[in-house]
Amino acid sequence: MKPAPFALAQPDDLAGVLAALARHGEAARVLAGGQSLVPLMNLRLVRPAMLVSINRCAELAFTERRGDRLVLGALVRQAEAETHPLVRAHCPLLAAALPWLGPQATRNRGTLCGSLAHADPLAELPAVALALEADMLLASQAGERRLPASEFFQDALTTVLRPGEMVRAVAFQAQAGDERSAFLEIGNREHGFAVAGVAVRWRLEAERCAFARIAMLGAGPVACRVPAAEAAIVGRPLDAGAIAEVVEAARAAVAPPTDVHADADYRRHALGVLLARALRQGDGQWASGSR
Amino acid sequence: MGERIEVTLTVNQRKRRAQVEPRLLLVDYLRHELGLKGTHVGCEQGACGACTVLLDGRTARSCLHFVAALDGAQIRTVEDVAPSPELLHPIQQAFHRQHALQCGYCTPGFVMTTLELLAGNPDPSQTAIRRALTNNLCRCTGYANIVKAVTAAGKALREGSQA
């Protein structure tokens, strides 16, 4: 199908974008790469009366290290971030997850902030944002607010974004040099929609896990952290016994959805398998090293 | 209908000016307004890859882009791949020789995807080839011959010979 008619604004700067969003309120949607939005428009599942393109706002295409954060602007494309030296150096977990987002053709155009704002229940980036304790930088004509990713995602396709507001940037926590991390998922096709996935990072001190962040997709209506699993691993050596217990804790804590691709029990099982693999695979693979 | 937006873009090395409705998809512009029917419409939701073109040198799904937002862009379609009307590009030659197409509906998308793959990685492994092609759907061939064709095309391009 073809999209329903709409009007298009293409401001040259962020101020112009925010003004257009303020003027059109709920009728407007932001157009970045369009790789999540346009399929829905073609299917007429959404019919915005107004699209406000940010593609002419060069000021939104930045990737910068700021203190302990790696900040990526709303116009950074997924394929660009994947090979960016700062992403590889400071957020290897993000670099590992990005190739899973979709085929090269959609990653060439799709943006990180767009995928986060879309909040698909089986998207990779919300899980990565939770594991990397990202802050979402939201902008509107009224000003800017900064929210942790854990408060940003509300439900499937639902975030705290208000009419007139957009994700201006995402600020991921930079990973420490001695951190380990892994991103793994399963799906029907390698770059297609995921069925389940895990984003995990941890640090060992004297052979024991001193710190762990475990986030999952396909574990609930939207990506989530799994604090029960994190608590089960911290303070312990990462041996087979501990991994079995953390898997047990994770499976008990999640409430995966059932859909046409997989039922809840399958997902619960798969999430445990992926988590165990991630902890084993990341073991010995230093965060600052190669993928 | 609403307003029309004026855009200038380069399609297959030719400058084009157009007045378009905001909702006009790139694939429909190429096919209906420029008559470039080599780019095919499949799923219209970015899943099948039949409409893949090069947009500013990188693959893009032409069903997921509004022409009105592409002012200044460079587009390359399958019509611009062969060096002349009589000759095939080594990738096309390889698809022909390896029987990598039957009905041919998906082929332009595979050719454009292969162009990008081999430009970035002239000697891809079988895994890399399969990975790059994962989201181009073919309902005829079973993919084995397509993978062979991409392998042969890579070899031909590296050696500067015919596939």
CSV table of C-alpha atoms in Angstrom, one decimal:
chain,number,residue,atom,x,y,z
A,1,MET,CA,0.0,0.0,0.0
A,2,LYS,CA,0.9,3.6,-0.2
A,3,PRO,CA,1.0,6.1,2.7
A,4,ALA,CA,-1.9,8.4,3.4
A,5,PRO,CA,-1.3,12.0,2.3
A,6,PHE,CA,0.7,14.2,4.7
A,7,ALA,CA,2.6,17.5,4.7
A,8,LEU,CA,6.4,17.6,5.0
A,9,ALA,CA,8.5,20.2,6.7
A,10,GLN,CA,12.3,20.1,6.3
A,11,PRO,CA,13.8,22.7,8.6
A,12,ASP,CA,17.5,23.5,8.4
A,13,ASP,CA,18.2,23.5,12.1
A,14,LEU,CA,17.0,22.0,15.4
A,15,ALA,CA,15.2,25.2,16.3
A,16,GLY,CA,13.1,25.0,13.2
A,17,VAL,CA,12.3,21.3,13.8
A,18,LEU,CA,11.2,22.0,17.4
A,19,ALA,CA,9.1,25.0,16.2
A,20,ALA,CA,7.3,22.8,13.6
A,21,LEU,CA,6.8,20.0,16.2
A,22,ALA,CA,5.3,22.6,18.6
A,23,ARG,CA,3.0,24.0,16.0
A,24,HIS,CA,1.6,20.6,14.9
A,25,GLY,CA,1.6,18.8,18.2
A,26,GLU,CA,0.2,15.3,18.1
A,27,ALA,CA,-0.4,15.4,14.3
A,28,ALA,CA,3.4,15.5,13.7
A,29,ARG,CA,6.0,12.8,13.6
A,30,VAL,CA,9.8,13.2,13.3
A,31,LEU,CA,11.3,11.7,10.1
A,32,ALA,CA,14.9,10.7,10.5
A,33,GLY,CA,15.9,7.6,8.5
A,34,GLY,CA,12.3,6.5,8.3
A,35,GLN,CA,13.2,2.8,8.5
A,36,SER,CA,10.7,2.2,11.3
A,37,LEU,CA,8.1,4.9,10.5
A,38,VAL,CA,7.7,4.5,6.7
A,39,PRO,CA,6.8,0.8,6.8
A,40,LEU,CA,4.0,1.6,9.3
A,41,MET,CA,2.9,4.5,7.0
A,42,ASN,CA,2.9,2.3,4.0
A,43,LEU,CA,0.7,-0.2,5.9
A,44,ARG,CA,-1.4,2.8,7.0
A,45,LEU,CA,-1.0,1.7,10.6
A,46,VAL,CA,0.0,5.3,11.3
A,47,ARG,CA,-1.2,8.3,9.4
A,48,PRO,CA,0.6,11.4,10.6
A,49,ALA,CA,-0.7,14.6,9.0
A,50,MET,CA,2.7,16.2,9.2
A,51,LEU,CA,6.2,14.8,9.0
A,52,VAL,CA,9.1,17.0,10.2
A,53,SER,CA,12.3,15.8,8.7
A,54,ILE,CA,15.5,16.3,10.6
A,55,ASN,CA,17.7,15.2,7.7
A,56,ARG,CA,18.9,18.8,7.0
A,57,CYS,CA,20.0,19.4,10.5
A,58,ALA,CA,23.7,18.8,10.3
A,59,GLU,CA,24.0,19.8,14.0
A,60,LEU,CA,22.3,16.5,15.0
A,61,ALA,CA,24.9,14.3,13.2
A,62,PHE,CA,27.5,14.2,16.0
A,63,THR,CA,29.2,11.4,17.9
A,64,GLU,CA,31.2,12.7,20.9
A,65,ARG,CA,32.8,11.6,24.1
A,66,ARG,CA,31.6,13.8,27.0
A,67,GLY,CA,33.1,12.8,30.3
A,68,ASP,CA,32.1,9.2,31.0
A,69,ARG,CA,29.4,9.2,28.3
A,70,LEU,CA,29.4,8.6,24.5
A,71,VAL,CA,26.8,10.9,23.1
A,72,LEU,CA,25.2,10.3,19.6
A,73,GLY,CA,22.9,12.8,18.0
A,74,ALA,CA,19.6,12.2,16.4
A,75,LEU,CA,20.9,12.0,12.8
A,76,VAL,CA,23.6,9.4,13.4
A,77,ARG,CA,22.9,6.5,11.2
A,78,GLN,CA,23.2,3.0,12.5
A,79,ALA,CA,25.7,1.9,9.9
A,80,GLU,CA,27.9,4.9,10.6
A,81,ALA,CA,27.9,4.2,14.4
A,82,GLU,CA,28.8,0.6,13.8
A,83,THR,CA,32.2,1.5,12.4
A,84,HIS,CA,32.8,4.7,14.3
A,85,PRO,CA,36.1,4.5,16.2
A,86,LEU,CA,34.6,6.1,19.3
A,87,VAL,CA,31.8,3.6,19.4
A,88,ARG,CA,34.2,0.7,19.0
A,89,ALA,CA,36.5,2.1,21.6
A,90,HIS,CA,34.0,3.2,24.3
A,91,CYS,CA,30.9,1.2,23.7
A,92,PRO,CA,31.9,-2.2,22.3
A,93,LEU,CA,28.5,-3.6,23.4
A,94,LEU,CA,26.7,-1.1,21.2
A,95,ALA,CA,29.1,-1.9,18.3
A,96,ALA,CA,28.4,-5.6,18.7
A,97,ALA,CA,24.6,-5.1,18.7
A,98,LEU,CA,24.3,-2.7,15.8
A,99,PRO,CA,24.8,-5.3,13.0
A,100,TRP,CA,21.8,-7.1,14.3
A,101,LEU,CA,19.4,-4.2,13.8
A,102,GLY,CA,18.5,-5.1,10.2
A,103,PRO,CA,19.9,-5.5,6.8
A,104,GLN,CA,22.7,-3.2,5.6
A,105,ALA,CA,20.3,-1.3,3.5
A,106,THR,CA,18.1,-0.2,6.4
A,107,ARG,CA,21.1,0.4,8.7
A,108,ASN,CA,22.6,2.7,6.1
A,109,ARG,CA,19.6,5.1,6.6
A,110,GLY,CA,18.1,4.2,10.0
A,111,THR,CA,19.2,6.2,13.0
A,112,LEU,CA,19.9,5.1,16.6
A,113,CYS,CA,17.6,7.7,18.1
A,114,GLY,CA,14.9,6.8,15.7
A,115,SER,CA,14.9,3.2,16.7
A,116,LEU,CA,15.0,4.1,20.4
A,117,ALA,CA,12.0,6.5,19.9
A,118,HIS,CA,10.1,3.9,18.0
A,119,ALA,CA,10.5,1.4,20.9
A,120,ASP,CA,9.6,-1.8,19.1
A,121,PRO,CA,9.2,-4.5,21.6
A,122,LEU,CA,11.8,-6.7,19.9
A,123,ALA,CA,14.2,-4.0,18.9
A,124,GLU,CA,17.9,-4.3,19.9
A,125,LEU,CA,18.8,-0.8,20.9
A,126,PRO,CA,16.4,-0.4,23.9
A,127,ALA,CA,18.1,-3.4,25.5
A,128,VAL,CA,21.5,-2.0,24.7
A,129,ALA,CA,20.5,1.4,26.1
A,130,LEU,CA,19.4,-0.2,29.4
A,131,ALA,CA,22.5,-2.3,29.7
A,132,LEU,CA,24.7,0.8,29.0
A,133,GLU,CA,22.5,2.9,31.4
A,134,ALA,CA,22.0,5.5,28.7
A,135,ASP,CA,20.4,8.8,29.2
A,136,MET,CA,17.9,10.0,26.7
A,137,LEU,CA,18.2,13.7,25.8
A,138,LEU,CA,14.7,14.9,24.9
A,139,ALA,CA,14.1,18.3,23.3
A,140,SER,CA,11.1,20.4,22.7
A,141,GLN,CA,10.4,24.1,22.3
A,142,ALA,CA,9.8,24.2,26.1
A,143,GLY,CA,13.4,23.1,26.7
A,144,GLU,CA,15.4,19.9,27.2
A,145,ARG,CA,15.0,17.1,29.7
A,146,ARG,CA,17.3,14.2,30.4
A,147,LEU,CA,15.9,10.9,31.4
A,148,PRO,CA,17.5,7.5,32.1
A,149,ALA,CA,16.6,4.9,29.5
A,150,SER,CA,14.9,2.9,32.3
A,151,GLU,CA,12.3,5.7,32.6
A,152,PHE,CA,12.0,6.3,28.9
A,153,PHE,CA,10.5,3.0,27.7
A,154,GLN,CA,7.0,2.5,28.9
A,155,ASP,CA,5.5,-0.3,26.9
A,156,ALA,CA,5.5,-1.7,23.3
A,157,LEU,CA,5.9,1.2,20.9
A,158,THR,CA,5.3,3.6,23.9
A,159,THR,CA,7.8,6.0,25.5
A,160,VAL,CA,7.4,9.0,27.6
A,161,LEU,CA,7.9,11.4,24.6
A,162,ARG,CA,5.3,14.1,24.7
A,163,PRO,CA,3.7,15.7,21.6
A,164,GLY,CA,6.1,18.3,20.3
A,165,GLU,CA,9.1,16.5,21.8
A,166,MET,CA,11.9,14.5,20.1
A,167,VAL,CA,14.9,12.5,21.1
A,168,ARG,CA,17.7,14.9,20.3
A,169,ALA,CA,20.5,12.5,21.4
A,170,VAL,CA,21.3,9.4,23.4
A,171,ALA,CA,24.2,9.4,25.9
A,172,PHE,CA,25.5,5.9,26.6
A,173,GLN,CA,27.7,5.1,29.5
A,174,ALA,CA,31.3,4.5,28.2
A,175,GLN,CA,32.5,1.0,29.1
A,176,ALA,CA,35.5,0.7,31.3
A,177,GLY,CA,38.6,-0.8,29.6
A,178,ASP,CA,38.5,-3.9,31.8
A,179,GLU,CA,34.8,-4.5,31.2
A,180,ARG,CA,33.5,-7.5,29.2
A,181,SER,CA,30.3,-7.5,27.2
A,182,ALA,CA,28.3,-9.5,24.7
A,183,PHE,CA,25.2,-9.0,22.6
A,184,LEU,CA,23.4,-12.1,21.3
A,185,GLU,CA,20.0,-12.8,19.8
A,186,ILE,CA,18.1,-15.3,17.9
A,187,GLY,CA,15.5,-14.6,15.2
A,188,ASN,CA,14.0,-16.2,12.2
A,189,ARG,CA,16.5,-14.5,10.0
A,190,GLU,CA,19.9,-13.1,11.1
A,191,HIS,CA,19.0,-9.5,10.4
A,192,GLY,CA,15.3,-9.8,10.7
A,193,PHE,CA,13.1,-9.3,13.7
A,194,ALA,CA,14.5,-10.9,16.9
A,195,VAL,CA,12.7,-13.5,18.9
A,196,ALA,CA,14.8,-13.0,22.0
A,197,GLY,CA,18.1,-11.3,22.8
A,198,VAL,CA,20.5,-10.3,25.6
A,199,ALA,CA,22.8,-7.4,26.1
A,200,VAL,CA,25.2,-8.1,29.0
A,201,ARG,CA,28.2,-6.4,30.5
A,202,TRP,CA,30.3,-7.2,33.5
A,203,ARG,CA,33.6,-6.7,35.2
A,204,LEU,CA,35.7,-9.1,37.1
A,205,GLU,CA,37.8,-8.2,40.1
A,206,ALA,CA,40.1,-10.9,41.6
A,207,GLU,CA,38.2,-13.5,39.5
A,208,ARG,CA,34.8,-12.5,40.9
A,209,CYS,CA,32.1,-10.6,39.2
A,210,ALA,CA,32.2,-7.0,40.6
A,211,PHE,CA,29.6,-5.5,38.4
A,212,ALA,CA,26.9,-6.7,36.0
A,213,ARG,CA,24.3,-5.2,33.8
A,214,ILE,CA,21.9,-7.7,32.2
A,215,ALA,CA,19.2,-6.5,29.8
A,216,MET,CA,16.9,-8.5,27.5
A,217,LEU,CA,14.6,-8.2,24.6
A,218,GLY,CA,11.7,-10.5,24.1
A,219,ALA,CA,11.5,-10.9,27.8
A,220,GLY,CA,8.5,-8.6,28.3
A,221,PRO,CA,6.4,-6.0,26.4
A,222,VAL,CA,9.5,-3.9,26.0
A,223,ALA,CA,13.2,-4.4,26.6
A,224,CYS,CA,14.0,-4.6,30.3
A,225,ARG,CA,16.9,-4.9,32.8
A,226,VAL,CA,16.9,-8.1,34.9
A,227,PRO,CA,18.1,-7.0,38.4
A,228,ALA,CA,17.4,-10.5,39.8
A,229,ALA,CA,19.9,-12.0,37.4
A,230,GLU,CA,22.5,-9.2,38.1
A,231,ALA,CA,22.2,-9.8,41.8
A,232,ALA,CA,22.7,-13.6,41.3
A,233,ILE,CA,26.1,-13.1,39.7
A,234,VAL,CA,27.7,-10.2,41.5
A,235,GLY,CA,30.3,-11.3,44.0
A,236,ARG,CA,30.8,-14.7,42.4
A,237,PRO,CA,33.3,-16.3,40.1
A,238,LEU,CA,31.9,-16.8,36.7
A,239,ASP,CA,32.0,-20.6,36.8
A,240,ALA,CA,29.5,-23.2,35.5
A,241,GLY,CA,27.6,-23.2,38.8
A,242,ALA,CA,27.2,-19.5,38.9
A,243,ILE,CA,26.1,-19.3,35.3
A,244,ALA,CA,23.5,-21.9,35.9
A,245,GLU,CA,22.1,-19.9,38.8
A,246,VAL,CA,22.0,-16.6,37.0
A,247,VAL,CA,20.2,-18.3,34.1
A,248,GLU,CA,17.7,-19.7,36.6
A,249,ALA,CA,17.2,-16.3,38.2
A,250,ALA,CA,16.7,-14.7,34.8
A,251,ARG,CA,14.1,-17.3,33.7
A,252,ALA,CA,12.2,-16.8,36.9
A,253,ALA,CA,12.2,-13.0,36.6
A,254,VAL,CA,11.0,-12.5,33.0
A,255,ALA,CA,7.5,-12.6,31.5
A,256,PRO,CA,8.0,-13.0,27.8
A,257,PRO,CA,5.2,-12.5,25.3
A,258,THR,CA,3.7,-15.1,23.1
A,259,ASP,CA,3.3,-14.3,19.4
A,260,VAL,CA,3.3,-16.0,16.0
A,261,HIS,CA,7.1,-16.5,16.1
A,262,ALA,CA,7.5,-18.0,19.6
A,263,ASP,CA,5.6,-18.7,22.7
A,264,ALA,CA,6.5,-17.5,26.2
A,265,ASP,CA,8.1,-20.7,27.3
A,266,TYR,CA,10.3,-21.0,24.3
A,267,ARG,CA,11.4,-17.4,24.8
A,268,ARG,CA,12.1,-18.0,28.5
A,269,HIS,CA,14.2,-21.0,27.6
A,270,ALA,CA,16.0,-19.2,24.8
A,271,LEU,CA,16.8,-16.2,26.9
A,272,GLY,CA,18.5,-18.4,29.5
A,273,VAL,CA,20.6,-20.1,26.8
A,274,LEU,CA,21.6,-16.8,25.3
A,275,LEU,CA,22.5,-15.4,28.7
A,276,ALA,CA,24.7,-18.4,29.4
A,277,ARG,CA,26.4,-18.1,26.0
A,278,ALA,CA,27.0,-14.4,26.4
A,279,LEU,CA,28.6,-14.9,29.8
A,280,ARG,CA,30.8,-17.6,28.4
A,281,GLN,CA,31.6,-15.9,25.1
A,282,GLY,CA,32.3,-12.5,26.7
A,283,ASP,CA,34.6,-14.3,29.1
A,284,GLY,CA,38.1,-13.7,27.8
A,285,GLN,CA,36.9,-11.2,25.3
A,286,TRP,CA,37.8,-7.9,26.7
A,287,ALA,CA,35.5,-5.0,26.0
A,288,SER,CA,38.2,-2.8,24.5
A,289,GLY,CA,39.4,-5.6,22.2
A,290,SER,CA,38.1,-6.9,19.0
A,291,ARG,CA,34.7,-8.4,18.4
B,1,MET,CA,-3.5,16.1,-2.3
B,2,GLY,CA,-1.8,19.1,-0.7
B,3,GLU,CA,1.3,20.9,-1.7
B,4,ARG,CA,4.0,19.6,-4.1
B,5,ILE,CA,7.6,19.9,-3.3
B,6,GLU,CA,10.3,20.6,-5.8
B,7,VAL,CA,13.4,18.4,-5.7
B,8,THR,CA,16.5,18.0,-7.9
B,9,LEU,CA,18.2,14.7,-7.8
B,10,THR,CA,20.7,12.7,-9.9
B,11,VAL,CA,19.4,9.4,-11.1
B,12,ASN,CA,21.9,7.2,-13.0
B,13,GLN,CA,24.1,10.2,-13.6
B,14,ARG,CA,21.4,12.3,-15.0
B,15,LYS,CA,20.0,15.4,-13.3
B,16,ARG,CA,16.2,15.2,-12.7
B,17,ARG,CA,13.9,17.9,-11.4
B,18,ALA,CA,10.5,16.9,-10.1
B,19,GLN,CA,7.5,18.4,-8.4
B,20,VAL,CA,6.3,15.7,-6.1
B,21,GLU,CA,3.6,15.0,-3.5
B,22,PRO,CA,5.3,14.4,-0.1
B,23,ARG,CA,4.0,10.8,0.0
B,24,LEU,CA,5.6,9.7,-3.3
B,25,LEU,CA,7.9,6.8,-2.6
B,26,LEU,CA,11.3,6.7,-4.4
B,27,VAL,CA,10.4,3.3,-6.0
B,28,ASP,CA,7.2,4.7,-7.5
B,29,TYR,CA,9.0,7.8,-8.8
B,30,LEU,CA,11.6,5.7,-10.5
B,31,ARG,CA,9.1,3.3,-12.0
B,32,HIS,CA,6.1,5.6,-12.8
B,33,GLU,CA,7.7,8.9,-13.5
B,34,LEU,CA,11.1,8.0,-14.9
B,35,GLY,CA,10.1,4.6,-16.5
B,36,LEU,CA,13.0,2.8,-14.7
B,37,LYS,CA,11.1,-0.4,-14.1
B,38,GLY,CA,14.2,-2.5,-13.3
B,39,THR,CA,13.6,-1.6,-9.6
B,40,HIS,CA,10.8,-3.8,-8.4
B,41,VAL,CA,8.1,-3.3,-5.8
B,42,GLY,CA,7.8,-6.3,-3.5
B,43,CYS,CA,6.6,-6.0,0.1
B,44,GLU,CA,6.6,-2.2,0.5
B,45,GLN,CA,7.7,-2.5,4.1
B,46,GLY,CA,11.5,-3.0,3.7
B,47,ALA,CA,11.5,-6.7,4.2
B,48,CYS,CA,12.1,-8.3,0.8
B,49,GLY,CA,14.8,-6.2,-0.8
B,50,ALA,CA,13.4,-6.3,-4.3
B,51,CYS,CA,13.4,-2.4,-4.5
B,52,THR,CA,17.0,-2.0,-3.3
B,53,VAL,CA,18.9,0.9,-5.0
B,54,LEU,CA,22.0,2.8,-4.2
B,55,LEU,CA,21.3,6.1,-2.4
B,56,ASP,CA,24.4,8.3,-2.1
B,57,GLY,CA,26.4,5.2,-2.8
B,58,ARG,CA,24.9,2.9,-0.2
B,59,THR,CA,22.1,0.4,-0.5
B,60,ALA,CA,18.7,1.7,0.5
B,61,ARG,CA,15.1,0.3,0.2
B,62,SER,CA,13.5,2.6,-2.3
B,63,CYS,CA,10.0,1.7,-0.9
B,64,LEU,CA,11.0,3.4,2.4
B,65,HIS,CA,12.1,6.8,1.1
B,66,PHE,CA,10.1,9.8,0.2
B,67,VAL,CA,11.4,11.5,-2.9
B,68,ALA,CA,10.4,14.9,-1.5
B,69,ALA,CA,13.0,14.4,1.3
B,70,LEU,CA,15.8,13.4,-1.1
B,71,ASP,CA,16.7,16.8,-2.6
B,72,GLY,CA,20.3,16.6,-3.9
B,73,ALA,CA,20.6,12.8,-3.6
B,74,GLN,CA,22.4,10.6,-6.0
B,75,ILE,CA,20.4,7.5,-7.0
B,76,ARG,CA,21.8,4.5,-8.9
B,77,THR,CA,19.4,1.8,-10.1
B,78,VAL,CA,20.0,-1.6,-11.8
B,79,GLU,CA,19.7,0.2,-15.2
B,80,ASP,CA,23.0,1.9,-14.6
B,81,VAL,CA,25.0,-1.2,-13.6
B,82,ALA,CA,25.8,-2.7,-17.1
B,83,PRO,CA,28.6,-0.9,-18.9
B,84,SER,CA,26.6,-0.8,-22.2
B,85,PRO,CA,23.3,-2.1,-23.5
B,86,GLU,CA,25.1,-5.0,-25.1
B,87,LEU,CA,27.3,-6.0,-22.1
B,88,LEU,CA,26.5,-7.2,-18.7
B,89,HIS,CA,28.3,-6.2,-15.5
B,90,PRO,CA,30.4,-9.0,-14.0
B,91,ILE,CA,27.9,-9.4,-11.2
B,92,GLN,CA,25.0,-9.7,-13.8
B,93,GLN,CA,27.2,-12.1,-15.9
B,94,ALA,CA,27.8,-14.2,-12.8
B,95,PHE,CA,24.1,-14.4,-12.0
B,96,HIS,CA,23.4,-15.5,-15.6
B,97,ARG,CA,26.2,-18.1,-15.7
B,98,GLN,CA,25.4,-19.6,-12.3
B,99,HIS,CA,21.7,-19.8,-12.9
B,100,ALA,CA,21.1,-17.5,-9.9
B,101,LEU,CA,17.7,-16.4,-11.1
B,102,GLN,CA,14.5,-18.0,-12.3
B,103,CYS,CA,11.7,-15.5,-12.5
B,104,GLY,CA,14.1,-12.6,-12.0
B,105,TYR,CA,11.8,-10.5,-9.8
B,106,CYS,CA,14.2,-10.3,-6.9
B,107,THR,CA,17.4,-10.1,-9.1
B,108,PRO,CA,17.8,-6.3,-9.3
B,109,GLY,CA,17.8,-6.1,-5.5
B,110,PHE,CA,20.3,-8.8,-5.3
B,111,VAL,CA,22.6,-7.2,-7.9
B,112,MET,CA,22.5,-3.8,-6.0
B,113,THR,CA,23.1,-5.5,-2.7
B,114,THR,CA,26.0,-7.4,-4.2
B,115,LEU,CA,27.5,-4.2,-5.6
B,116,GLU,CA,27.7,-2.7,-2.2
B,117,LEU,CA,29.0,-6.0,-0.6
B,118,LEU,CA,31.9,-6.4,-3.1
B,119,ALA,CA,32.8,-2.7,-3.1
B,120,GLY,CA,33.4,-3.0,0.7
B,121,ASN,CA,34.8,-6.5,0.7
B,122,PRO,CA,36.2,-7.8,-2.6
B,123,ASP,CA,36.7,-11.3,-1.3
B,124,PRO,CA,33.9,-12.1,1.1
B,125,SER,CA,33.6,-15.5,2.9
B,126,GLN,CA,30.6,-17.7,2.3
B,127,THR,CA,29.3,-16.5,5.7
B,128,ALA,CA,29.7,-12.9,4.8
B,129,ILE,CA,27.9,-13.4,1.5
B,130,ARG,CA,25.0,-15.2,3.2
B,131,ARG,CA,24.9,-12.5,5.9
B,132,ALA,CA,24.8,-9.7,3.3
B,133,LEU,CA,22.0,-11.4,1.4
B,134,THR,CA,19.8,-12.4,4.4
B,135,ASN,CA,17.2,-9.8,3.8
B,136,ASN,CA,16.9,-10.1,0.1
B,137,LEU,CA,14.2,-12.7,-0.5
B,138,CYS,CA,14.1,-15.0,-3.5
B,139,ARG,CA,11.2,-17.5,-3.7
B,140,CYS,CA,12.6,-19.5,-6.7
B,141,THR,CA,16.2,-20.4,-6.4
B,142,GLY,CA,16.8,-21.6,-2.9
B,143,TYR,CA,19.7,-19.2,-2.7
B,144,ALA,CA,22.6,-21.7,-3.3
B,145,ASN,CA,23.2,-20.5,-6.9
B,146,ILE,CA,22.9,-16.8,-5.8
B,147,VAL,CA,25.7,-17.4,-3.3
B,148,LYS,CA,27.7,-19.1,-6.0
B,149,ALA,CA,27.1,-16.2,-8.3
B,150,VAL,CA,28.3,-13.6,-5.8
B,151,THR,CA,31.4,-15.7,-5.1
B,152,ALA,CA,32.1,-15.9,-8.9
B,153,ALA,CA,31.4,-12.2,-9.3
B,154,GLY,CA,33.9,-11.4,-6.5
B,155,LYS,CA,36.5,-13.5,-8.2
B,156,ALA,CA,35.8,-12.0,-11.6
B,157,LEU,CA,36.1,-8.5,-10.3
B,158,ARG,CA,39.3,-9.2,-8.4
B,159,GLU,CA,40.8,-10.7,-11.5
B,160,GLY,CA,39.4,-8.2,-13.8
B,161,SER,CA,37.9,-11.0,-15.9
B,162,GLN,CA,34.4,-12.2,-16.9
B,163,ALA,CA,32.5,-14.3,-14.3
